[in-house]
């Protein structure tokens, strides 16, 4: 079953209870695997089976629950149509696109009107679809400018607040004049008349505040309750009781204290609080806006032999783009002509510009410094690196941390409990002969002060701000759950090549035995050029630099954790480590220092150091294997034993593979080479350590985190590298599948493990670890398997990620604590009658704003 994921913008949510209800409603639909609703982003992310449900049904369900989905309309000029069949074809093609609700094509006007969900598709996707159908679509002026629904809603609420404030200020003036301490305040007598207060309050209650009645009705219709229910109950009670008292004044000339100002002031303060909340929430998405701002707006393309400037949305794969000095590269591509340096710091963190020439790849949104480049577009629209980064950040901001589930459960049952507390408060007060008015005031205060908004905003706003700030520092969390889990890490496992080291090794040593060095390198290069491993690339680059032409290899096979096997010109080549040679039973000679020993005068009598028996007077050359002298079997551990003359034996008596020891002790990686089953030499490469590795590892250790290096390389090389950067725990000669096993062992010992790697062979371990971190300069496979992507390729991003996770979680805990504490403290005070309803309303509005403002502090956090 192929699962699909969609994101839908939602309108009409007012508090966490709304988000919870939509989430539950969508989750119960047949075919829906998972649904997450983010109140701050006003967005639902749904994973579903397209064979059982589609986006239209999801939108219909949201509508049934009493909410709306965000839609956009774009208009296009269509060229290339010749008859009705053309317009019908385009119309059908567009209507089949994901996210398109309705598409109509007018043949006479040569136009198309498309209604679509901006989270599912875009104007550029529609243009590309029409182009694929064989026609050309050009967005009309307004069609290419997406509607800012948040801004539209903000302006609508702003008008309501202004009108409500104008009508409420006279009521507030009258209320202030009633206090004993306000004798110096002049209040016009007319303002004290019930009719005047009635006409000032009614538009606020029934027109400005109508949205609360609509929201309450929708919630109750679906068997739940939200903030709208509390506000509607509280303000209606105050307004309704005041209307009743106004009737008594009119009919019976009985004057009592009115509560019109309570109703109007509550609605005004709540709307004002929502307005400030919207302003603050808008700032939590600043990271996305800044990332989007990196993108070029136009591109200079070559079409039909002419250069023309077009919007970035109209660039298609295969377009030839001219990038002049100082301009942004519009999309990802490959350099066809020209040479220049490109500033990639905004995406990779690499401070120095990178040299680019024909054949090199370039990333969209990076800046061309000093030369003109002719670039072929390889990835456009949603496929570019920048678009993928934005997508990861958006998904992280829209996902839920585990801690938020607790808040959601509380929010789901909170409103009914508050209504119950308010009812009990009224009954207790009324039964204590405190009068209807005082009882009602206490109940209203309870209803208004106990709103779950702050609780619902506590986690998502912090996740949004935290993940956005992390993205600015080159740390991409794939989801809120990963952002939450990262702070628990107490063990970090680092791959060596490309993680601790630069991953750009150089060929340093060549030892050929029984074959010319040039021929030796020609064969080795032919085999290695098929490998994706950084060491193989270094070997090939070193050989090509010597002017050696490489033939093609066949039957290439990469043997993970061992090396490679290939056939070159009919001869089998093996290149790899000791395990590879042992696997194929290749005899490898000894290395080390030659030693002289004295032999006895008679054949077979004397045993020399190293276990050599020397038959005097004969010349014997032994290369590995076993030799028999005078009936005794002697095993020679590799190497060559040469005895020349009656009394002297010269032999290499050090350990097997000893020729590799001095290379590995220098931190080089040596690879043995065998041709047709016979050892014929080795090549060695050296990889330099990243300048920041040692400092980053020191930071991790100061944070109390255990650092372990894991590599498929040999132990000597691994320990030499580890010593240079201050790592004490080394796991060497580990196969790719073994890396995952080592991570499991650490987890079984109670460790929360973060695995950091950049290669395909790291993917199993990245997936196994509690948190997988992929170096962003590595392979797509590693990045896909990881939970966190470190875009800058700098190990300092690891402690940065852990630090940012800790700061974000602390912020969430602060928000949840104050949201819960506010209600726990506020409800008893309100129930005791010591809180005016309008003060309760102001406090409720302030609580939501304060939670969002606290989350915004994360936008200034430093790792």
Short mmCIF file of N, CA and C in Angstrom, two decimals, residues 371-518:
data_model
loop_
_atom_site.label_atom_id
_atom_site.label_comp_id
_atom_site.label_asym_id
_atom_site.label_seq_id
_atom_site.Cartn_x
_atom_site.Cartn_y
_atom_site.Cartn_z
N UNK A 371 32.94 35.35 -12.31
CA UNK A 371 33.00 34.94 -13.71
C UNK A 371 31.61 34.65 -14.24
N UNK A 372 31.46 34.60 -15.57
CA UNK A 372 30.16 34.29 -16.14
C UNK A 372 30.05 32.79 -16.35
N UNK A 373 28.91 32.22 -15.97
CA UNK A 373 28.69 30.78 -16.10
C UNK A 373 27.50 30.51 -17.00
N UNK A 374 27.65 29.46 -17.78
CA UNK A 374 26.53 28.97 -18.60
C UNK A 374 26.11 27.65 -17.96
N UNK A 375 24.90 27.61 -17.41
CA UNK A 375 24.47 26.49 -16.57
C UNK A 375 23.26 25.79 -17.17
N UNK A 376 23.28 24.48 -17.13
CA UNK A 376 22.12 23.69 -17.56
C UNK A 376 21.28 23.35 -16.33
N UNK A 377 20.00 23.71 -16.35
CA UNK A 377 19.12 23.45 -15.20
C UNK A 377 18.86 21.95 -15.06
N UNK A 378 19.19 21.41 -13.90
CA UNK A 378 18.96 19.98 -13.65
C UNK A 378 17.82 19.74 -12.67
N UNK A 379 17.64 20.67 -11.73
CA UNK A 379 16.54 20.55 -10.77
C UNK A 379 15.87 21.91 -10.63
N UNK A 380 14.55 21.91 -10.78
CA UNK A 380 13.79 23.17 -10.71
C UNK A 380 12.62 23.00 -9.75
N UNK A 381 12.02 24.13 -9.38
CA UNK A 381 10.83 24.09 -8.52
C UNK A 381 11.06 23.40 -7.20
N UNK A 382 10.23 22.41 -6.92
CA UNK A 382 10.28 21.71 -5.64
C UNK A 382 11.47 20.77 -5.51
N UNK A 383 12.20 20.54 -6.63
CA UNK A 383 13.31 19.59 -6.61
C UNK A 383 14.63 20.22 -6.20
N UNK A 384 14.73 21.54 -6.17
CA UNK A 384 16.00 22.18 -5.86
C UNK A 384 16.38 21.95 -4.40
N UNK A 385 17.68 22.12 -4.12
CA UNK A 385 18.18 21.91 -2.77
C UNK A 385 17.50 22.87 -1.79
N UNK A 386 17.34 24.14 -2.20
CA UNK A 386 16.70 25.12 -1.32
C UNK A 386 15.26 24.74 -1.02
N UNK A 387 14.53 24.30 -2.05
CA UNK A 387 13.13 23.90 -1.86
C UNK A 387 13.04 22.71 -0.91
N UNK A 388 13.99 21.78 -1.02
CA UNK A 388 14.00 20.62 -0.13
C UNK A 388 14.28 21.04 1.31
N UNK A 389 15.16 22.02 1.49
CA UNK A 389 15.46 22.52 2.83
C UNK A 389 14.21 23.17 3.42
N UNK A 390 13.55 24.01 2.63
CA UNK A 390 12.32 24.67 3.08
C UNK A 390 11.27 23.62 3.44
N UNK A 391 11.17 22.58 2.63
CA UNK A 391 10.19 21.51 2.89
C UNK A 391 10.47 20.82 4.22
N UNK A 392 11.75 20.51 4.48
CA UNK A 392 12.12 19.85 5.74
C UNK A 392 11.75 20.73 6.93
N UNK A 393 12.06 22.04 6.84
CA UNK A 393 11.76 22.95 7.95
C UNK A 393 10.25 23.07 8.14
N UNK A 394 9.50 23.18 7.05
CA UNK A 394 8.04 23.29 7.14
C UNK A 394 7.44 22.04 7.77
N UNK A 395 7.95 20.87 7.37
CA UNK A 395 7.43 19.62 7.94
C UNK A 395 7.77 19.52 9.42
N UNK A 396 8.97 19.96 9.78
CA UNK A 396 9.36 19.94 11.19
C UNK A 396 8.45 20.87 12.00
N UNK A 397 8.17 22.05 11.45
CA UNK A 397 7.32 23.00 12.16
C UNK A 397 5.88 22.52 12.24
N UNK A 398 5.46 21.74 11.27
CA UNK A 398 4.08 21.26 11.26
C UNK A 398 3.88 19.97 12.02
N UNK A 399 4.97 19.31 12.44
CA UNK A 399 4.85 18.04 13.15
C UNK A 399 4.71 18.26 14.64
N UNK A 400 4.46 17.18 15.36
CA UNK A 400 4.24 17.28 16.80
C UNK A 400 5.33 16.56 17.58
N UNK A 401 5.75 17.20 18.66
CA UNK A 401 6.65 16.54 19.60
C UNK A 401 5.79 15.68 20.54
N UNK A 402 6.40 14.68 21.14
CA UNK A 402 5.66 13.78 22.02
C UNK A 402 5.05 14.54 23.19
N UNK A 403 5.77 15.54 23.67
CA UNK A 403 5.29 16.32 24.82
C UNK A 403 4.00 17.06 24.49
N UNK A 404 3.78 17.34 23.19
CA UNK A 404 2.57 18.06 22.81
C UNK A 404 1.33 17.18 22.94
N UNK A 405 1.53 15.87 22.83
CA UNK A 405 0.39 14.96 22.95
C UNK A 405 -0.27 15.12 24.33
N UNK A 406 0.55 15.33 25.34
CA UNK A 406 0.03 15.52 26.70
C UNK A 406 -0.84 16.76 26.75
N UNK A 407 -0.34 17.85 26.16
CA UNK A 407 -1.10 19.11 26.14
C UNK A 407 -2.41 18.94 25.37
N UNK A 408 -2.37 18.15 24.29
CA UNK A 408 -3.58 17.93 23.49
C UNK A 408 -4.65 17.18 24.28
N UNK A 409 -4.20 16.18 25.05
CA UNK A 409 -5.15 15.41 25.88
C UNK A 409 -5.82 16.33 26.90
N UNK A 410 -5.00 17.17 27.55
CA UNK A 410 -5.54 18.10 28.55
C UNK A 410 -6.52 19.07 27.89
N UNK A 411 -6.13 19.63 26.73
CA UNK A 411 -6.97 20.60 26.03
C UNK A 411 -8.31 19.99 25.64
N UNK A 412 -8.30 18.69 25.28
CA UNK A 412 -9.51 18.02 24.82
C UNK A 412 -10.59 17.92 25.89
N UNK A 413 -10.18 17.84 27.16
CA UNK A 413 -11.16 17.68 28.24
C UNK A 413 -11.28 18.95 29.09
N UNK A 414 -10.49 19.95 28.75
CA UNK A 414 -10.39 21.15 29.58
C UNK A 414 -11.68 21.96 29.60
N UNK A 415 -12.24 22.24 28.44
CA UNK A 415 -13.41 23.14 28.35
C UNK A 415 -14.62 22.58 29.10
N UNK A 416 -14.99 21.31 28.91
CA UNK A 416 -16.12 20.78 29.68
C UNK A 416 -15.91 20.88 31.19
N UNK A 417 -14.66 20.64 31.63
CA UNK A 417 -14.36 20.74 33.06
C UNK A 417 -14.56 22.17 33.55
N UNK A 418 -14.10 23.14 32.77
CA UNK A 418 -14.24 24.56 33.14
C UNK A 418 -15.71 24.96 33.21
N UNK A 419 -16.50 24.51 32.23
CA UNK A 419 -17.93 24.82 32.26
C UNK A 419 -18.56 24.26 33.53
N UNK A 420 -18.14 23.06 33.90
CA UNK A 420 -18.63 22.43 35.14
C UNK A 420 -18.24 23.24 36.36
N UNK A 421 -16.97 23.70 36.39
CA UNK A 421 -16.49 24.50 37.53
C UNK A 421 -17.27 25.81 37.62
N UNK A 422 -17.53 26.43 36.45
CA UNK A 422 -18.28 27.69 36.42
C UNK A 422 -19.70 27.48 36.96
N UNK A 423 -20.32 26.37 36.57
CA UNK A 423 -21.69 26.07 37.05
C UNK A 423 -21.70 25.86 38.56
N UNK A 424 -20.70 25.12 39.05
CA UNK A 424 -20.61 24.87 40.50
C UNK A 424 -20.37 26.18 41.24
N UNK A 425 -19.50 27.04 40.67
CA UNK A 425 -19.23 28.34 41.28
C UNK A 425 -20.52 29.16 41.42
N UNK A 426 -21.30 29.18 40.35
CA UNK A 426 -22.56 29.94 40.38
C UNK A 426 -23.50 29.39 41.46
N UNK A 427 -23.61 28.07 41.50
CA UNK A 427 -24.54 27.44 42.47
C UNK A 427 -24.11 27.74 43.91
N UNK A 428 -22.80 27.61 44.18
CA UNK A 428 -22.30 27.85 45.54
C UNK A 428 -22.55 29.31 45.95
N UNK A 429 -22.23 30.24 45.04
CA UNK A 429 -22.42 31.65 45.36
C UNK A 429 -23.91 31.97 45.55
N UNK A 430 -24.72 31.46 44.66
CA UNK A 430 -26.15 31.78 44.72
C UNK A 430 -26.81 31.18 45.97
N UNK A 431 -26.36 29.97 46.31
CA UNK A 431 -26.93 29.31 47.50
C UNK A 431 -26.43 29.94 48.80
N UNK A 432 -25.40 30.78 48.69
CA UNK A 432 -24.86 31.46 49.87
C UNK A 432 -25.48 32.85 50.05
N UNK A 433 -26.61 33.07 49.36
CA UNK A 433 -27.34 34.35 49.45
C UNK A 433 -26.48 35.55 49.04
N UNK A 434 -25.64 35.31 48.04
CA UNK A 434 -24.79 36.42 47.56
C UNK A 434 -25.45 37.18 46.42
N UNK A 435 -26.60 36.71 46.00
CA UNK A 435 -27.31 37.40 44.93
C UNK A 435 -26.94 36.87 43.55
N UNK A 436 -27.88 37.06 42.63
CA UNK A 436 -27.69 36.55 41.27
C UNK A 436 -26.54 37.25 40.56
N UNK A 437 -26.45 38.56 40.72
CA UNK A 437 -25.43 39.33 40.01
C UNK A 437 -24.03 38.92 40.40
N UNK A 438 -23.79 38.80 41.71
CA UNK A 438 -22.45 38.42 42.19
C UNK A 438 -22.12 36.99 41.77
N UNK A 439 -23.11 36.11 41.81
CA UNK A 439 -22.91 34.71 41.41
C UNK A 439 -22.56 34.62 39.93
N UNK A 440 -23.30 35.41 39.15
CA UNK A 440 -23.06 35.40 37.70
C UNK A 440 -21.68 35.95 37.38
N UNK A 441 -21.27 37.03 38.08
CA UNK A 441 -19.97 37.63 37.84
C UNK A 441 -18.84 36.63 38.11
N UNK A 442 -18.94 35.88 39.20
CA UNK A 442 -17.91 34.89 39.53
C UNK A 442 -17.86 33.77 38.48
N UNK A 443 -19.04 33.33 38.03
CA UNK A 443 -19.09 32.26 37.03
C UNK A 443 -18.51 32.73 35.70
N UNK A 444 -18.83 33.99 35.32
CA UNK A 444 -18.29 34.54 34.07
C UNK A 444 -16.77 34.62 34.13
N UNK A 445 -16.25 35.08 35.28
CA UNK A 445 -14.80 35.19 35.44
C UNK A 445 -14.13 33.82 35.27
N UNK A 446 -14.75 32.76 35.82
CA UNK A 446 -14.20 31.41 35.67
C UNK A 446 -14.20 30.99 34.21
N UNK A 447 -15.32 31.23 33.52
CA UNK A 447 -15.44 30.85 32.11
C UNK A 447 -14.38 31.54 31.25
N UNK A 448 -14.17 32.80 31.51
CA UNK A 448 -13.30 33.59 30.64
C UNK A 448 -11.82 33.34 30.92
N UNK A 449 -11.47 33.23 32.19
CA UNK A 449 -10.04 33.12 32.50
C UNK A 449 -9.47 31.75 32.13
N UNK A 450 -10.31 30.73 32.12
CA UNK A 450 -9.81 29.37 31.89
C UNK A 450 -9.93 28.97 30.43
N UNK A 451 -9.12 29.56 29.59
CA UNK A 451 -9.13 29.22 28.17
C UNK A 451 -7.91 28.37 27.82
N UNK A 452 -8.07 27.31 27.03
CA UNK A 452 -6.94 26.42 26.72
C UNK A 452 -6.02 26.93 25.62
N UNK A 453 -6.18 28.20 25.20
CA UNK A 453 -5.36 28.71 24.10
C UNK A 453 -3.87 28.63 24.41
N UNK A 454 -3.50 29.14 25.59
CA UNK A 454 -2.08 29.16 25.95
C UNK A 454 -1.51 27.75 25.97
N UNK A 455 -2.29 26.81 26.46
CA UNK A 455 -1.85 25.41 26.53
C UNK A 455 -1.64 24.84 25.14
N UNK A 456 -2.55 25.19 24.22
CA UNK A 456 -2.43 24.67 22.85
C UNK A 456 -1.29 25.29 22.08
N UNK A 457 -0.92 26.53 22.43
CA UNK A 457 0.15 27.22 21.71
C UNK A 457 1.52 26.94 22.30
N UNK A 458 1.56 26.40 23.51
CA UNK A 458 2.83 26.24 24.24
C UNK A 458 3.88 25.48 23.46
N UNK A 459 3.50 24.35 22.87
CA UNK A 459 4.49 23.50 22.18
C UNK A 459 4.72 23.91 20.72
N UNK A 460 3.66 24.04 19.89
CA UNK A 460 3.92 24.32 18.46
C UNK A 460 4.66 25.61 18.19
N UNK A 461 4.41 26.66 18.99
CA UNK A 461 5.13 27.91 18.74
C UNK A 461 6.62 27.75 19.04
N UNK A 462 6.94 27.00 20.09
CA UNK A 462 8.36 26.76 20.42
C UNK A 462 9.02 25.89 19.35
N UNK A 463 8.31 24.87 18.87
CA UNK A 463 8.84 24.00 17.81
C UNK A 463 9.12 24.82 16.56
N UNK A 464 8.17 25.70 16.21
CA UNK A 464 8.34 26.54 15.02
C UNK A 464 9.55 27.45 15.15
N UNK A 465 9.62 28.15 16.28
CA UNK A 465 10.73 29.10 16.47
C UNK A 465 12.06 28.37 16.59
N UNK A 466 12.07 27.26 17.33
CA UNK A 466 13.31 26.51 17.55
C UNK A 466 13.84 25.88 16.28
N UNK A 467 12.97 25.22 15.52
CA UNK A 467 13.41 24.57 14.28
C UNK A 467 13.82 25.59 13.24
N UNK A 468 13.12 26.74 13.23
CA UNK A 468 13.48 27.80 12.30
C UNK A 468 14.85 28.39 12.60
N UNK A 469 15.10 28.64 13.88
CA UNK A 469 16.41 29.18 14.28
C UNK A 469 17.51 28.16 14.00
N UNK A 470 17.23 26.89 14.25
CA UNK A 470 18.22 25.84 13.97
C UNK A 470 18.55 25.80 12.49
N UNK A 471 17.54 25.98 11.64
CA UNK A 471 17.77 25.98 10.19
C UNK A 471 18.69 27.12 9.78
N UNK A 472 18.57 28.26 10.46
CA UNK A 472 19.46 29.39 10.16
C UNK A 472 20.91 29.06 10.49
N UNK A 473 21.10 28.13 11.42
CA UNK A 473 22.45 27.68 11.78
C UNK A 473 22.85 26.40 11.04
N UNK A 474 22.07 26.02 10.03
CA UNK A 474 22.42 24.86 9.21
C UNK A 474 22.05 23.52 9.80
N UNK A 475 21.16 23.51 10.80
CA UNK A 475 20.71 22.25 11.42
C UNK A 475 19.25 22.05 11.06
N UNK A 476 18.95 21.00 10.29
CA UNK A 476 17.58 20.74 9.85
C UNK A 476 17.01 19.53 10.60
N UNK A 477 16.04 19.79 11.47
CA UNK A 477 15.34 18.70 12.16
C UNK A 477 14.17 18.27 11.27
N UNK A 478 14.02 16.96 11.06
CA UNK A 478 12.94 16.50 10.16
C UNK A 478 11.57 16.53 10.81
N UNK A 479 11.51 16.64 12.14
CA UNK A 479 10.22 16.68 12.80
C UNK A 479 10.34 17.12 14.24
N UNK A 480 9.20 17.51 14.83
CA UNK A 480 9.21 17.95 16.21
C UNK A 480 9.65 16.86 17.16
N UNK A 481 9.32 15.59 16.83
CA UNK A 481 9.72 14.48 17.69
C UNK A 481 11.24 14.32 17.71
N UNK A 482 11.91 14.58 16.56
CA UNK A 482 13.38 14.50 16.51
C UNK A 482 14.01 15.68 17.25
N UNK A 483 13.38 16.84 17.14
CA UNK A 483 13.87 18.01 17.88
C UNK A 483 13.79 17.75 19.38
N UNK A 484 12.73 17.07 19.78
CA UNK A 484 12.56 16.75 21.20
C UNK A 484 13.55 15.69 21.67
N UNK A 485 13.76 14.65 20.85
CA UNK A 485 14.59 13.52 21.27
C UNK A 485 16.08 13.85 21.30
N UNK A 486 16.51 14.82 20.50
CA UNK A 486 17.95 15.11 20.38
C UNK A 486 18.56 15.55 21.71
N UNK A 487 17.81 16.23 22.54
CA UNK A 487 18.39 16.74 23.80
C UNK A 487 18.71 15.61 24.78
N UNK A 488 18.19 14.41 24.52
CA UNK A 488 18.44 13.27 25.42
C UNK A 488 19.72 12.52 25.07
N UNK A 489 20.35 12.85 23.94
CA UNK A 489 21.53 12.12 23.47
C UNK A 489 22.67 12.22 24.49
N UNK A 490 23.26 11.05 24.84
CA UNK A 490 24.44 11.06 25.72
C UNK A 490 25.61 10.27 25.14
N UNK A 491 25.44 9.81 23.90
CA UNK A 491 26.55 9.13 23.20
C UNK A 491 26.47 9.49 21.72
N UNK A 492 27.59 9.92 21.17
CA UNK A 492 27.65 10.29 19.75
C UNK A 492 28.64 9.38 19.05
N UNK A 493 28.17 8.68 18.01
CA UNK A 493 29.02 7.80 17.22
C UNK A 493 29.34 8.50 15.91
N UNK A 494 30.64 8.67 15.64
CA UNK A 494 31.06 9.40 14.45
C UNK A 494 31.71 8.47 13.43
N UNK A 495 31.26 8.56 12.20
CA UNK A 495 31.99 7.90 11.12
C UNK A 495 33.28 8.69 10.89
N UNK A 496 34.28 8.05 10.31
CA UNK A 496 35.57 8.72 10.13
C UNK A 496 35.62 9.51 8.82
N UNK A 497 35.59 8.80 7.71
CA UNK A 497 35.80 9.43 6.40
C UNK A 497 34.64 10.34 6.03
N UNK A 498 34.94 11.62 5.78
CA UNK A 498 33.93 12.57 5.38
C UNK A 498 33.16 13.17 6.54
N UNK A 499 33.39 12.65 7.74
CA UNK A 499 32.72 13.18 8.92
C UNK A 499 33.73 13.87 9.83
N UNK A 500 34.68 13.07 10.35
CA UNK A 500 35.77 13.67 11.12
C UNK A 500 36.81 14.26 10.16
N UNK A 501 37.06 13.52 9.09
CA UNK A 501 38.00 13.98 8.08
C UNK A 501 37.24 14.71 6.97
N UNK A 502 37.97 15.36 6.09
CA UNK A 502 37.34 16.14 5.02
C UNK A 502 36.70 15.27 3.95
N UNK A 503 37.09 13.99 3.91
CA UNK A 503 36.53 13.11 2.90
C UNK A 503 37.09 13.36 1.52
N UNK A 504 38.21 14.11 1.46
CA UNK A 504 38.87 14.39 0.18
C UNK A 504 40.34 13.96 0.29
N UNK A 505 40.56 12.64 0.41
CA UNK A 505 41.92 12.14 0.58
C UNK A 505 42.74 12.25 -0.70
N UNK A 506 44.06 12.07 -0.55
CA UNK A 506 44.97 12.13 -1.69
C UNK A 506 45.83 10.88 -1.72
N UNK A 507 46.17 10.47 -2.92
CA UNK A 507 47.07 9.32 -3.10
C UNK A 507 48.47 9.73 -2.66
N UNK A 508 49.04 8.97 -1.70
CA UNK A 508 50.34 9.36 -1.14
C UNK A 508 51.45 8.35 -1.40
N UNK A 509 51.13 7.05 -1.41
CA UNK A 509 52.16 6.00 -1.53
C UNK A 509 51.73 4.95 -2.54
N UNK A 510 52.72 4.49 -3.31
CA UNK A 510 52.49 3.39 -4.26
C UNK A 510 53.64 2.39 -4.10
N UNK A 511 53.33 1.13 -3.82
CA UNK A 511 54.34 0.07 -3.73
C UNK A 511 53.92 -1.05 -4.67
N UNK A 512 54.66 -1.22 -5.74
CA UNK A 512 54.37 -2.28 -6.71
C UNK A 512 55.44 -3.37 -6.61
N UNK A 513 55.03 -4.61 -6.64
CA UNK A 513 55.96 -5.74 -6.54
C UNK A 513 55.77 -6.66 -7.75
N UNK A 514 56.85 -6.84 -8.48
CA UNK A 514 56.81 -7.74 -9.63
C UNK A 514 56.08 -7.19 -10.82
N UNK A 515 55.85 -5.88 -10.87
CA UNK A 515 55.13 -5.24 -11.97
C UNK A 515 55.57 -3.79 -12.04
N UNK A 516 55.61 -3.22 -13.24
CA UNK A 516 55.98 -1.82 -13.37
C UNK A 516 54.93 -0.93 -12.71
N UNK A 517 55.40 0.13 -12.08
CA UNK A 517 54.48 1.00 -11.33
C UNK A 517 53.41 1.61 -12.23
N UNK A 518 53.77 2.01 -13.44
CA UNK A 518 52.79 2.62 -14.34
C UNK A 518 51.69 1.64 -14.71
#
